[in-house]
Amino acid sequence: MILNILFFYLAAVTIISALFVVIKRNAVHSAIALLVTFVHVAGIFLLLNSEFLAAVQILVYAGAILVLIIFVIMYLNVTQRYRMFNRLKLIAFFVGVVLFAEVLYIITRTALKGQKGEFPIAKVLEMGNTEAIGKALFTDYLFPFEVASLILLVAMIGAIVLAKKEI
Amino acid sequence: MNLDINLIIRFTEILITIGVVMGGLLAVVPLLTYMERRVLGLIQDRLGPNRVGPFGLLQPLADGIKLFLKEIIIPSAANKIIFLAAPVIVVITALAAFAVIPFGRDYKLHLELFGFTIDRTIHFYITDINIGILYIFALGSIGTYGIILGGWASNSKYALLGAMRSAAQMISYELSLGLSTVGVLLIAGSLSMVDIVNAQAKHWFIVYQLPAFILFIISGFAETNRTPFDLPEAESELVAGFHTEYSGMGFAFFMMAEYINMIMISSLATILFFGGWQPLFEWKSSIDIINIVQPIIWFCAKVFFFLFLYMWVRATLPRLRYDQLMKLGWKALIPLSIINIAITAIVKFIIENNIRII
């Protein structure tokens, strides 16, 4: 009962604040709305018994990435109010519809319903959330994990090359 | 609706623990401001505040009343809601982080009262979650927003510059702060603060992790914006940095949060490296209350040592230049803490698997 109410509160605030990220004209207000979104997504992770993901969600997304976004907004002093709609709105609408259809298709397939796989909630609770994620990440999913870190490294090197005039 | 008596007892117990921890913290903060000024006075060969009350002990009270009665001035061009919300964010996140700090040894209460027997374990922490240290770091990173948004919402150049400096500094030093604790987490094998303290019953982790401790305490100083890393509020360049435009309770909240964060970093250093409440020597007594109080006193004594260290360093070291600050964070602290993680992991693997090198 309480869990249901909590879930609907978290879900509603997540969606509404995510909308505010797009709607707000002031870039800093958008960033604050994004912070609210991140915190409530972390709340949903908590409801799903994954405390580790919740903490990392706040630590990485709210704590590092969003601070960088705000830093850039302040640094560039984005105060001009841009027009909210531009020439691309037809294409944007089309892409949005396609993406929404994709999400609907995946949700309505039974593939994501219920608990599947080697780590049901009972097992995760028994061995600990952090341990379960660590074990899965460094054994079964080691290759995707390494590929992801390589991609991040490439992005980092690219940023440094772009920003520095002489290396 | 049937009320379960055990549920009510449990609920009041939680509320009382929260009340005691928060009340204790908020009572220590004014004392710390007094202690800081007296210690600075002592080191710099002057008196410090000594007029209000005996030894000037009522000075924090006078300051509190003054700040409370001052008008809260909101700059006309400021963003009002964010301007008022920023100090609140800072204080709430700073206070909430103390939910996972264990203050003393668990005590098994056995009481026979009016025919009832009460058998329960009394914990000296608010909650023990299995991601304790991540929870603290997550709240710390949210606390950064209070500073950044406060500086931005003031719509003042000095405040904005202070906020930007603090954003860059907090991100840089959060990394080394988190990485320097990984060695300890590897040895303890848990993220829960209670488990970490229990793992230090024989040896404090400072024995194995001295380099990590040095990295941790340097990053901790930077993370709380204290000298020699107090660039966000460098008074000789930026007036007062991010809280330039704040007056009255808004300013008081920022100050409170700074001191609470100092207590937080001190408690973390104590728990991770100096055994938390684990005593060096203990006087076993037949009276229970002495056995309960001793670990708590040990914990508080260790925390106060680190708080004194904060003040000592403030009186001793000059402020870093901005580029020096960034160089120290990215080129010294982070690589060193990664090396520490690698060495700790390799040594732990060798010991656990009984590998003979020679």
Short mmCIF file of C-alpha atoms in Angstrom, two decimals:
data_model
loop_
_atom_site.label_atom_id
_atom_site.label_comp_id
_atom_site.label_asym_id
_atom_site.label_seq_id
_atom_site.Cartn_x
_atom_site.Cartn_y
_atom_site.Cartn_z
CA MET A 1 0.00 0.00 0.00
CA ILE A 2 2.57 2.54 1.16
CA LEU A 3 4.97 1.21 -1.47
CA ASN A 4 2.37 1.78 -4.18
CA ILE A 5 1.73 5.35 -3.06
CA LEU A 6 5.48 5.96 -2.95
CA PHE A 7 5.92 4.54 -6.42
CA PHE A 8 3.20 6.71 -7.93
CA TYR A 9 4.58 9.79 -6.18
CA LEU A 10 8.10 9.06 -7.48
CA ALA A 11 6.91 8.23 -10.98
CA ALA A 12 4.70 11.34 -11.21
CA VAL A 13 7.42 13.69 -9.98
CA THR A 14 9.98 12.06 -12.29
CA ILE A 15 7.81 12.62 -15.35
CA ILE A 16 6.70 16.13 -14.41
CA SER A 17 10.19 17.33 -13.58
CA ALA A 18 11.53 15.68 -16.74
CA LEU A 19 8.95 17.70 -18.66
CA PHE A 20 10.14 20.86 -16.89
CA VAL A 21 13.68 20.12 -18.10
CA VAL A 22 12.44 20.56 -21.66
CA ILE A 23 9.85 23.29 -21.07
CA LYS A 24 11.74 25.76 -18.87
CA ARG A 25 13.35 28.62 -20.78
CA ASN A 26 16.05 29.39 -18.23
CA ALA A 27 18.81 26.81 -18.59
CA VAL A 28 19.62 26.76 -14.86
CA HIS A 29 15.98 26.06 -14.01
CA SER A 30 16.09 23.14 -16.45
CA ALA A 31 19.20 21.84 -14.71
CA ILE A 32 17.48 22.03 -11.30
CA ALA A 33 14.47 20.16 -12.69
CA LEU A 34 16.91 17.53 -13.99
CA LEU A 35 18.35 17.24 -10.45
CA VAL A 36 14.85 16.57 -9.10
CA THR A 37 14.37 13.92 -11.80
CA PHE A 38 17.63 12.15 -10.89
CA VAL A 39 16.82 12.10 -7.18
CA HIS A 40 13.37 10.60 -7.80
CA VAL A 41 14.74 8.00 -10.22
CA ALA A 42 17.11 7.04 -7.40
CA GLY A 43 14.01 6.68 -5.22
CA ILE A 44 12.49 4.25 -7.73
CA PHE A 45 15.71 2.22 -7.63
CA LEU A 46 15.35 2.08 -3.84
CA LEU A 47 11.83 0.71 -4.21
CA LEU A 48 13.26 -2.01 -6.47
CA ASN A 49 15.67 -3.15 -3.72
CA SER A 50 18.73 -1.88 -5.52
CA GLU A 51 20.33 0.52 -3.05
CA PHE A 52 23.66 0.45 -4.82
CA LEU A 53 22.17 1.71 -8.08
CA ALA A 54 20.28 4.41 -6.20
CA ALA A 55 23.43 5.69 -4.51
CA VAL A 56 25.44 5.53 -7.74
CA GLN A 57 22.63 7.27 -9.62
CA ILE A 58 22.87 10.24 -7.26
CA LEU A 59 26.64 10.10 -6.94
CA VAL A 60 27.41 9.95 -10.67
CA TYR A 61 24.50 11.67 -12.38
CA ALA A 62 23.47 14.25 -9.82
CA GLY A 63 26.87 14.61 -8.18
CA ALA A 64 29.20 14.80 -11.15
CA ILE A 65 27.52 15.03 -14.55
CA LEU A 66 24.86 17.57 -13.62
CA VAL A 67 27.39 19.72 -11.75
CA LEU A 68 29.43 19.78 -14.96
CA ILE A 69 26.34 20.78 -16.95
CA ILE A 70 25.58 23.62 -14.51
CA PHE A 71 29.25 24.60 -14.59
CA VAL A 72 29.14 24.93 -18.38
CA ILE A 73 25.84 26.85 -18.25
CA MET A 74 27.32 29.33 -15.78
CA TYR A 75 30.62 29.52 -17.65
CA LEU A 76 29.00 30.35 -20.98
CA ASN A 77 26.45 32.59 -19.23
CA VAL A 78 23.46 31.30 -21.21
CA THR A 79 20.99 34.07 -20.58
CA GLN A 80 19.50 34.59 -24.03
CA ARG A 81 16.03 33.15 -24.30
CA TYR A 82 15.95 31.02 -27.38
CA ARG A 83 12.76 30.42 -29.30
CA MET A 84 11.15 27.23 -28.14
CA PHE A 85 10.21 25.92 -31.56
CA ASN A 86 12.29 25.87 -34.67
CA ARG A 87 12.28 24.50 -38.19
CA LEU A 88 13.07 20.99 -37.07
CA LYS A 89 9.86 20.49 -35.14
CA LEU A 90 8.32 18.19 -37.75
CA ILE A 91 11.33 15.90 -37.77
CA ALA A 92 11.48 16.06 -33.99
CA PHE A 93 7.82 15.04 -33.77
CA PHE A 94 8.43 12.12 -36.11
CA VAL A 95 11.49 10.90 -34.18
CA GLY A 96 9.57 11.25 -30.92
CA VAL A 97 6.70 9.13 -32.21
CA VAL A 98 9.11 6.44 -33.43
CA LEU A 99 10.94 6.34 -30.09
CA PHE A 100 7.67 6.20 -28.14
CA ALA A 101 6.44 3.35 -30.33
CA GLU A 102 9.69 1.51 -29.72
CA VAL A 103 9.32 1.86 -25.94
CA LEU A 104 5.67 0.77 -26.09
CA TYR A 105 6.62 -2.26 -28.20
CA ILE A 106 9.26 -3.38 -25.72
CA ILE A 107 7.05 -2.79 -22.67
CA THR A 108 4.11 -4.73 -24.13
CA ARG A 109 6.32 -7.68 -24.99
CA THR A 110 6.45 -10.03 -22.04
CA ALA A 111 10.24 -10.00 -22.09
CA LEU A 112 10.51 -7.36 -19.38
CA LYS A 113 7.65 -8.44 -17.15
CA GLY A 114 8.35 -10.12 -13.83
CA GLN A 115 11.60 -11.43 -12.45
CA LYS A 116 13.85 -13.26 -14.80
CA GLY A 117 17.47 -14.27 -14.78
CA GLU A 118 19.92 -15.50 -12.18
CA PHE A 119 19.37 -12.74 -9.65
CA PRO A 120 15.83 -12.68 -8.26
CA ILE A 121 15.14 -10.36 -5.32
CA ALA A 122 15.49 -13.11 -2.71
CA LYS A 123 19.01 -13.94 -3.88
CA VAL A 124 20.02 -10.29 -4.14
CA LEU A 125 18.80 -9.64 -0.59
CA GLU A 126 20.70 -12.69 0.63
CA MET A 127 24.07 -11.94 -0.96
CA GLY A 128 23.84 -8.15 -0.85
CA ASN A 129 23.05 -5.71 -3.60
CA THR A 130 26.58 -4.41 -4.14
CA GLU A 131 28.08 -7.90 -4.23
CA ALA A 132 25.47 -9.09 -6.76
CA ILE A 133 26.16 -6.19 -9.12
CA GLY A 134 29.92 -6.57 -8.73
CA LYS A 135 29.79 -10.27 -9.46
CA ALA A 136 27.60 -9.84 -12.54
CA LEU A 137 29.62 -6.91 -13.84
CA PHE A 138 33.06 -8.45 -13.48
CA THR A 139 32.27 -11.99 -14.64
CA ASP A 140 29.40 -12.28 -17.13
CA TYR A 141 29.48 -8.72 -18.41
CA LEU A 142 33.19 -8.05 -18.26
CA PHE A 143 33.56 -7.44 -21.99
CA PRO A 144 30.72 -4.88 -22.32
CA PHE A 145 32.05 -3.23 -19.15
CA GLU A 146 35.53 -2.85 -20.63
CA VAL A 147 34.12 -1.62 -23.94
CA ALA A 148 32.09 1.01 -22.08
CA SER A 149 35.16 2.25 -20.20
CA LEU A 150 37.11 2.38 -23.47
CA ILE A 151 34.38 4.50 -25.06
CA LEU A 152 34.46 6.86 -22.07
CA LEU A 153 38.24 7.09 -22.34
CA VAL A 154 37.99 7.96 -26.04
CA ALA A 155 35.44 10.69 -25.25
CA MET A 156 37.74 12.06 -22.56
CA ILE A 157 40.76 12.15 -24.87
CA GLY A 158 38.62 13.82 -27.54
CA ALA A 159 37.55 16.54 -25.11
CA ILE A 160 41.14 17.17 -24.08
CA VAL A 161 42.29 17.35 -27.73
CA LEU A 162 39.50 19.83 -28.53
CA ALA A 163 40.12 22.00 -25.49
CA LYS A 164 43.90 22.13 -25.43
CA LYS A 165 45.63 24.12 -28.13
CA GLU A 166 49.02 22.50 -27.72
CA ILE A 167 49.50 19.14 -26.08
CA MET B 1 -6.79 -0.53 13.69
CA ASN B 2 -4.74 -2.60 16.08
CA LEU B 3 -1.66 -0.90 17.40
CA ASP B 4 1.29 -3.16 17.91
CA ILE B 5 3.11 -2.19 21.10
CA ASN B 6 6.45 -3.32 19.69
CA LEU B 7 5.97 -1.16 16.61
CA ILE B 8 5.29 1.90 18.76
CA ILE B 9 8.34 1.21 20.92
CA ARG B 10 10.50 0.76 17.81
CA PHE B 11 9.11 3.97 16.29
CA THR B 12 9.71 6.10 19.38
CA GLU B 13 13.16 4.56 19.68
CA ILE B 14 14.03 5.67 16.14
CA LEU B 15 12.62 9.15 16.73
CA ILE B 16 14.56 9.53 19.97
CA THR B 17 17.81 8.41 18.30
CA ILE B 18 17.31 10.90 15.48
CA GLY B 19 16.51 13.64 17.99
CA VAL B 20 19.58 12.91 20.09
CA VAL B 21 21.95 12.78 17.09
CA MET B 22 20.60 15.93 15.42
CA GLY B 23 20.29 17.82 18.71
CA GLY B 24 23.80 16.83 19.69
CA LEU B 25 25.19 17.98 16.35
CA LEU B 26 23.40 21.31 16.44
CA ALA B 27 24.63 21.84 20.00
CA VAL B 28 28.24 21.06 19.08
CA VAL B 29 28.32 23.42 16.08
CA PRO B 30 28.17 26.71 18.07
CA LEU B 31 30.76 25.34 20.48
CA LEU B 32 32.99 24.59 17.49
CA THR B 33 32.81 28.19 16.26
CA TYR B 34 33.91 29.27 19.75
CA MET B 35 36.62 26.60 19.90
CA GLU B 36 37.91 27.56 16.46
CA ARG B 37 38.34 31.22 17.40
CA ARG B 38 39.98 30.40 20.70
CA VAL B 39 42.35 27.87 19.11
CA LEU B 40 43.25 30.34 16.35
CA GLY B 41 43.84 32.95 19.05
CA LEU B 42 46.06 30.56 20.99
CA ILE B 43 48.16 29.66 17.95
CA GLN B 44 48.46 33.26 16.73
CA ASP B 45 49.32 34.53 20.22
CA ARG B 46 46.21 36.58 20.84
CA LEU B 47 43.16 36.11 23.03
CA GLY B 48 40.12 35.36 20.88
CA PRO B 49 36.61 36.04 22.19
CA ASN B 50 36.71 36.17 26.02
CA ARG B 51 34.20 38.86 27.00
CA VAL B 52 30.77 37.21 26.94
CA GLY B 53 30.31 34.92 29.92
CA PRO B 54 33.05 32.88 31.60
CA PHE B 55 36.04 32.52 29.19
CA GLY B 56 33.76 33.91 26.48
CA LEU B 57 31.77 30.67 26.47
CA LEU B 58 28.50 32.50 25.78
CA GLN B 59 29.93 34.13 22.62
CA PRO B 60 28.29 31.56 20.27
CA LEU B 61 24.95 32.25 21.95
CA ALA B 62 25.37 35.99 21.40
CA ASP B 63 26.33 35.35 17.77
CA GLY B 64 23.32 33.08 17.33
CA ILE B 65 20.89 35.65 18.71
CA LYS B 66 22.45 38.36 16.55
CA LEU B 67 22.22 36.28 13.36
CA PHE B 68 18.68 35.22 14.20
CA LEU B 69 17.46 38.78 14.62
CA LYS B 70 19.13 40.17 11.49
CA GLU B 71 17.00 40.92 8.48
CA ILE B 72 17.29 38.49 5.59
CA ILE B 73 18.13 40.73 2.66
CA ILE B 74 17.34 39.32 -0.76
CA PRO B 75 19.12 41.11 -3.61
CA SER B 76 16.59 42.68 -5.97
CA ALA B 77 17.94 40.86 -9.03
CA ALA B 78 18.21 37.53 -7.22
CA ASN B 79 16.23 34.42 -8.04
CA LYS B 80 14.18 34.38 -4.82
CA ILE B 81 13.11 30.75 -4.49
CA ILE B 82 16.52 29.30 -5.30
CA PHE B 83 18.21 31.96 -3.19
CA LEU B 84 16.17 30.90 -0.14
CA ALA B 85 16.31 27.16 -0.89
CA ALA B 86 20.10 26.94 -1.27
CA PRO B 87 21.07 27.25 2.43
CA VAL B 88 18.32 24.79 3.37
CA ILE B 89 19.65 22.20 0.89
CA VAL B 90 23.15 22.55 2.30
CA VAL B 91 22.10 22.08 5.94
CA ILE B 92 19.64 19.23 5.36
CA THR B 93 22.07 17.15 3.32
CA ALA B 94 24.84 17.79 5.83
CA LEU B 95 22.65 16.67 8.75
CA ALA B 96 21.06 13.69 6.98
CA ALA B 97 24.46 12.12 6.28
CA PHE B 98 24.85 11.38 10.00
CA ALA B 99 22.12 8.73 9.82
CA VAL B 100 24.68 5.99 9.15
CA ILE B 101 27.43 6.99 11.59
CA PRO B 102 27.85 4.46 14.45
CA PHE B 103 28.67 6.25 17.70
CA GLY B 104 29.11 3.34 20.10
CA ARG B 105 29.06 -0.39 20.75
CA ASP B 106 25.72 -2.21 20.63
CA TYR B 107 24.32 -2.81 24.08
CA LYS B 108 22.11 -5.77 25.04
CA LEU B 109 19.46 -4.42 27.36
CA HIS B 110 17.90 -6.88 29.78
CA LEU B 111 15.41 -5.29 32.09
CA GLU B 112 12.76 -6.64 34.40
CA LEU B 113 10.21 -4.00 35.24
CA PHE B 114 6.78 -4.46 36.84
CA GLY B 115 6.68 -8.05 35.69
CA PHE B 116 7.60 -7.18 32.09
CA THR B 117 10.91 -8.37 30.75
CA ILE B 118 12.47 -6.14 28.11
CA ASP B 119 15.07 -7.84 25.94
CA ARG B 120 16.43 -5.76 23.13
CA THR B 121 19.67 -4.56 21.62
CA ILE B 122 20.25 -0.84 21.76
CA HIS B 123 22.13 0.45 18.74
CA PHE B 124 24.11 3.65 18.82
CA TYR B 125 23.35 4.57 15.24
CA ILE B 126 20.19 5.71 13.48
CA THR B 127 20.32 3.10 10.74
CA ASP B 128 22.73 0.57 9.27
CA ILE B 129 22.32 0.35 5.51
CA ASN B 130 24.58 -1.83 3.40
CA ILE B 131 25.71 1.08 1.22
CA GLY B 132 26.54 3.37 4.17
CA ILE B 133 29.57 5.13 2.75
CA LEU B 134 28.04 5.61 -0.70
CA TYR B 135 25.02 7.19 1.02
CA ILE B 136 27.30 9.71 2.72
CA PHE B 137 29.11 10.57 -0.51
CA ALA B 138 25.82 10.85 -2.42
CA LEU B 139 24.43 13.32 0.12
CA GLY B 140 27.70 15.20 0.04
CA SER B 141 27.44 15.61 -3.70
CA ILE B 142 23.88 16.92 -3.36
CA GLY B 143 25.16 19.41 -0.78
CA THR B 144 27.41 20.89 -3.46
CA TYR B 145 24.28 22.13 -5.21
CA GLY B 146 23.40 24.35 -2.27
CA ILE B 147 26.67 26.18 -2.73
CA ILE B 148 26.50 26.38 -6.53
CA LEU B 149 22.84 27.43 -6.65
CA GLY B 150 23.27 29.89 -3.77
CA GLY B 151 26.13 31.56 -5.60
CA TRP B 152 24.25 31.63 -8.87
CA ALA B 153 20.92 32.84 -7.45
CA SER B 154 22.58 35.80 -5.70
CA ASN B 155 23.17 37.39 -9.12
CA SER B 156 26.45 38.84 -7.95
CA LYS B 157 29.82 38.52 -9.66
CA TYR B 158 31.75 37.55 -6.54
CA ALA B 159 29.17 34.98 -5.50
CA LEU B 160 29.08 33.47 -9.00
CA LEU B 161 32.88 33.24 -9.14
CA GLY B 162 32.89 31.57 -5.74
CA ALA B 163 30.21 29.13 -6.84
CA MET B 164 32.09 28.20 -10.02
CA ARG B 165 35.29 27.65 -8.11
CA SER B 166 33.48 25.47 -5.64
CA ALA B 167 31.83 23.43 -8.42
CA ALA B 168 35.20 22.69 -10.02
CA GLN B 169 36.87 22.01 -6.69
CA MET B 170 34.16 19.75 -5.29
CA ILE B 171 34.06 17.59 -8.44
CA SER B 172 37.83 17.23 -8.54
CA TYR B 173 38.28 16.35 -4.89
CA GLU B 174 35.18 14.16 -4.58
CA LEU B 175 37.00 11.70 -6.85
CA SER B 176 40.10 11.42 -4.72
CA LEU B 177 38.00 11.41 -1.54
CA GLY B 178 36.01 8.44 -2.81
CA LEU B 179 38.99 6.61 -4.30
CA SER B 180 41.10 6.97 -1.16
CA THR B 181 38.48 5.09 0.87
CA VAL B 182 38.38 2.12 -1.52
CA GLY B 183 41.46 0.56 0.07
CA VAL B 184 39.69 0.47 3.43
CA LEU B 185 36.53 -0.92 1.83
CA LEU B 186 38.60 -3.68 0.21
CA ILE B 187 40.08 -4.71 3.55
CA ALA B 188 36.78 -4.49 5.43
CA GLY B 189 34.88 -6.20 2.59
CA SER B 190 31.77 -4.12 3.18
CA LEU B 191 30.28 -0.70 2.52
CA SER B 192 28.36 -0.61 5.79
CA MET B 193 29.82 1.72 8.40
CA VAL B 194 28.97 -0.67 11.24
CA ASP B 195 30.80 -3.55 9.53
CA ILE B 196 33.80 -1.34 8.84
CA VAL B 197 34.09 -0.42 12.53
CA ASN B 198 33.60 -4.04 13.63
CA ALA B 199 36.34 -5.15 11.24
CA GLN B 200 38.81 -2.95 13.12
CA ALA B 201 38.46 -4.72 16.47
CA LYS B 202 42.08 -5.99 16.32
CA HIS B 203 43.96 -3.45 14.23
CA TRP B 204 42.87 -0.02 13.14
CA PHE B 205 43.07 0.36 9.37
CA ILE B 206 45.56 3.21 9.72
CA VAL B 207 48.13 0.42 10.17
CA TYR B 208 47.51 -0.87 6.64
CA GLN B 209 46.35 2.31 4.94
CA LEU B 210 48.53 5.19 6.07
CA PRO B 211 48.98 6.65 2.52
CA ALA B 212 45.23 6.40 1.92
CA PHE B 213 44.62 8.26 5.18
CA ILE B 214 46.87 11.13 4.12
CA LEU B 215 45.12 11.32 0.73
CA PHE B 216 41.74 11.16 2.46
CA ILE B 217 42.43 13.94 4.92
CA ILE B 218 43.80 16.26 2.19
CA SER B 219 40.75 15.63 -0.03
CA GLY B 220 38.50 16.00 3.00
CA PHE B 221 39.91 19.44 3.72
CA ALA B 222 39.30 20.43 0.10
CA GLU B 223 35.80 18.96 0.12
CA THR B 224 34.73 21.06 3.11
CA ASN B 225 36.19 24.25 1.57
CA ARG B 226 38.55 24.84 4.46
CA THR B 227 42.01 26.35 4.40
CA PRO B 228 44.32 25.75 2.59
CA PHE B 229 41.61 25.02 0.00
CA ASP B 230 39.07 27.74 0.83
CA LEU B 231 39.13 29.30 -2.64
CA PRO B 232 35.30 29.41 -2.98
CA GLU B 233 35.25 31.93 -0.15
CA ALA B 234 38.69 33.47 -0.45
CA GLU B 235 38.11 36.69 1.46
CA SER B 236 41.02 38.59 -0.04
CA GLU B 237 39.82 38.04 -3.62
CA LEU B 238 36.08 37.33 -3.57
CA VAL B 239 34.76 39.24 -0.50
CA ALA B 240 33.14 36.08 0.92
CA GLY B 241 32.66 33.95 -2.20
CA PHE B 242 29.39 32.13 -2.68
CA HIS B 243 27.70 33.52 0.45
CA THR B 244 28.56 37.18 -0.18
CA GLU B 245 24.92 38.22 -0.56
CA TYR B 246 23.56 36.20 2.35
CA SER B 247 22.66 37.77 5.66
CA GLY B 248 21.02 36.63 8.87
CA MET B 249 19.95 33.01 9.02
CA GLY B 250 20.90 32.30 5.39
CA PHE B 251 24.50 33.05 6.25
CA ALA B 252 24.17 31.16 9.53
CA PHE B 253 22.94 28.08 7.66
CA PHE B 254 25.96 28.10 5.36
CA MET B 255 28.27 28.42 8.36
CA MET B 256 26.44 25.63 10.20
CA ALA B 257 26.69 23.37 7.16
CA GLU B 258 30.42 24.04 6.91
CA TYR B 259 30.96 23.00 10.52
CA ILE B 260 28.65 19.97 10.23
CA ASN B 261 30.60 18.86 7.16
CA MET B 262 33.81 19.26 9.13
CA ILE B 263 32.38 16.96 11.81
CA MET B 264 31.32 14.56 9.03
CA ILE B 265 34.80 14.33 7.49
CA SER B 266 36.31 13.96 10.97
CA SER B 267 33.88 11.15 11.82
CA LEU B 268 34.63 9.46 8.49
CA ALA B 269 38.37 9.66 9.11
CA THR B 270 37.77 8.20 12.57
CA ILE B 271 35.55 5.38 11.35
CA LEU B 272 37.55 4.42 8.28
CA PHE B 273 41.07 4.67 9.63
CA PHE B 274 41.01 5.00 13.42
CA GLY B 275 38.59 2.28 14.42
CA GLY B 276 35.49 4.38 15.07
CA TRP B 277 34.46 3.74 18.65
CA GLN B 278 36.97 0.89 19.14
CA PRO B 279 38.90 1.90 22.27
CA LEU B 280 42.68 1.81 22.60
CA PHE B 281 42.35 0.60 26.15
CA GLU B 282 39.20 -0.05 28.08
CA TRP B 283 38.34 -0.14 31.73
CA LYS B 284 35.94 -3.03 32.27
CA SER B 285 33.46 -2.23 34.96
CA SER B 286 30.53 -4.02 36.55
CA ILE B 287 28.41 -0.91 36.15
CA ASP B 288 26.82 -1.02 32.71
CA ILE B 289 26.65 2.71 32.13
CA ILE B 290 30.45 3.03 32.24
CA ASN B 291 30.81 0.25 29.67
CA ILE B 292 28.31 1.99 27.39
CA VAL B 293 29.79 5.45 27.68
CA GLN B 294 33.45 4.53 27.14
CA PRO B 295 33.29 3.75 23.38
CA ILE B 296 31.23 6.89 22.80
CA ILE B 297 33.84 8.98 24.60
CA TRP B 298 36.57 7.36 22.50
CA PHE B 299 34.67 8.19 19.33
CA CYS B 300 34.10 11.81 20.35
CA ALA B 301 37.72 12.21 21.41
CA LYS B 302 39.00 10.99 18.04
CA VAL B 303 36.56 13.24 16.17
CA PHE B 304 37.61 16.22 18.25
CA PHE B 305 41.26 15.51 17.50
CA PHE B 306 40.50 15.85 13.78
CA LEU B 307 38.44 18.99 14.35
CA PHE B 308 41.43 20.42 16.19
CA LEU B 309 43.59 19.42 13.22
CA TYR B 310 41.28 21.47 10.97
CA MET B 311 41.82 24.55 13.12
CA TRP B 312 45.54 23.90 13.48
CA VAL B 313 45.93 23.69 9.70
CA ARG B 314 43.87 26.84 9.24
CA ALA B 315 46.18 28.76 11.51
CA THR B 316 49.30 27.35 9.86
CA LEU B 317 49.00 27.03 6.09
CA PRO B 318 48.47 29.75 3.45
CA ARG B 319 45.87 29.35 0.71
CA LEU B 320 46.74 27.56 -2.53
CA ARG B 321 46.58 29.30 -5.90
CA TYR B 322 43.78 28.06 -8.15
CA ASP B 323 45.98 26.27 -10.71
CA GLN B 324 47.97 24.69 -7.87
CA LEU B 325 44.72 23.39 -6.41
CA MET B 326 43.70 21.73 -9.68
CA LYS B 327 47.20 20.34 -10.26
CA LEU B 328 47.29 18.83 -6.77
CA GLY B 329 43.87 17.23 -7.19
CA TRP B 330 44.21 15.75 -10.65
CA LYS B 331 47.93 15.11 -10.98
CA ALA B 332 48.83 14.02 -7.45
CA LEU B 333 45.90 12.85 -5.34
CA ILE B 334 43.89 10.87 -7.91
CA PRO B 335 46.81 8.88 -9.43
CA LEU B 336 48.18 8.15 -5.96
CA SER B 337 44.84 6.88 -4.69
CA ILE B 338 44.46 4.65 -7.78
CA ILE B 339 47.94 3.22 -7.12
CA ASN B 340 46.89 2.62 -3.51
CA ILE B 341 43.79 0.70 -4.66
CA ALA B 342 45.86 -1.45 -7.02
CA ILE B 343 48.47 -2.31 -4.36
CA THR B 344 45.81 -3.03 -1.72
CA ALA B 345 43.87 -5.28 -4.10
CA ILE B 346 46.98 -7.23 -5.15
CA VAL B 347 48.17 -7.72 -1.57
CA LYS B 348 44.72 -8.78 -0.44
CA PHE B 349 44.52 -11.30 -3.30
CA ILE B 350 47.94 -12.73 -2.43
CA ILE B 351 47.11 -13.08 1.27
CA GLU B 352 43.65 -14.55 0.75
CA ASN B 353 44.85 -17.17 -1.72
CA ASN B 354 48.04 -17.99 0.19
CA ILE B 355 50.25 -17.39 -2.82
CA ARG B 356 53.96 -17.78 -2.12
CA ILE B 357 55.97 -15.23 -4.05
CA ILE B 358 59.41 -16.69 -3.44
#
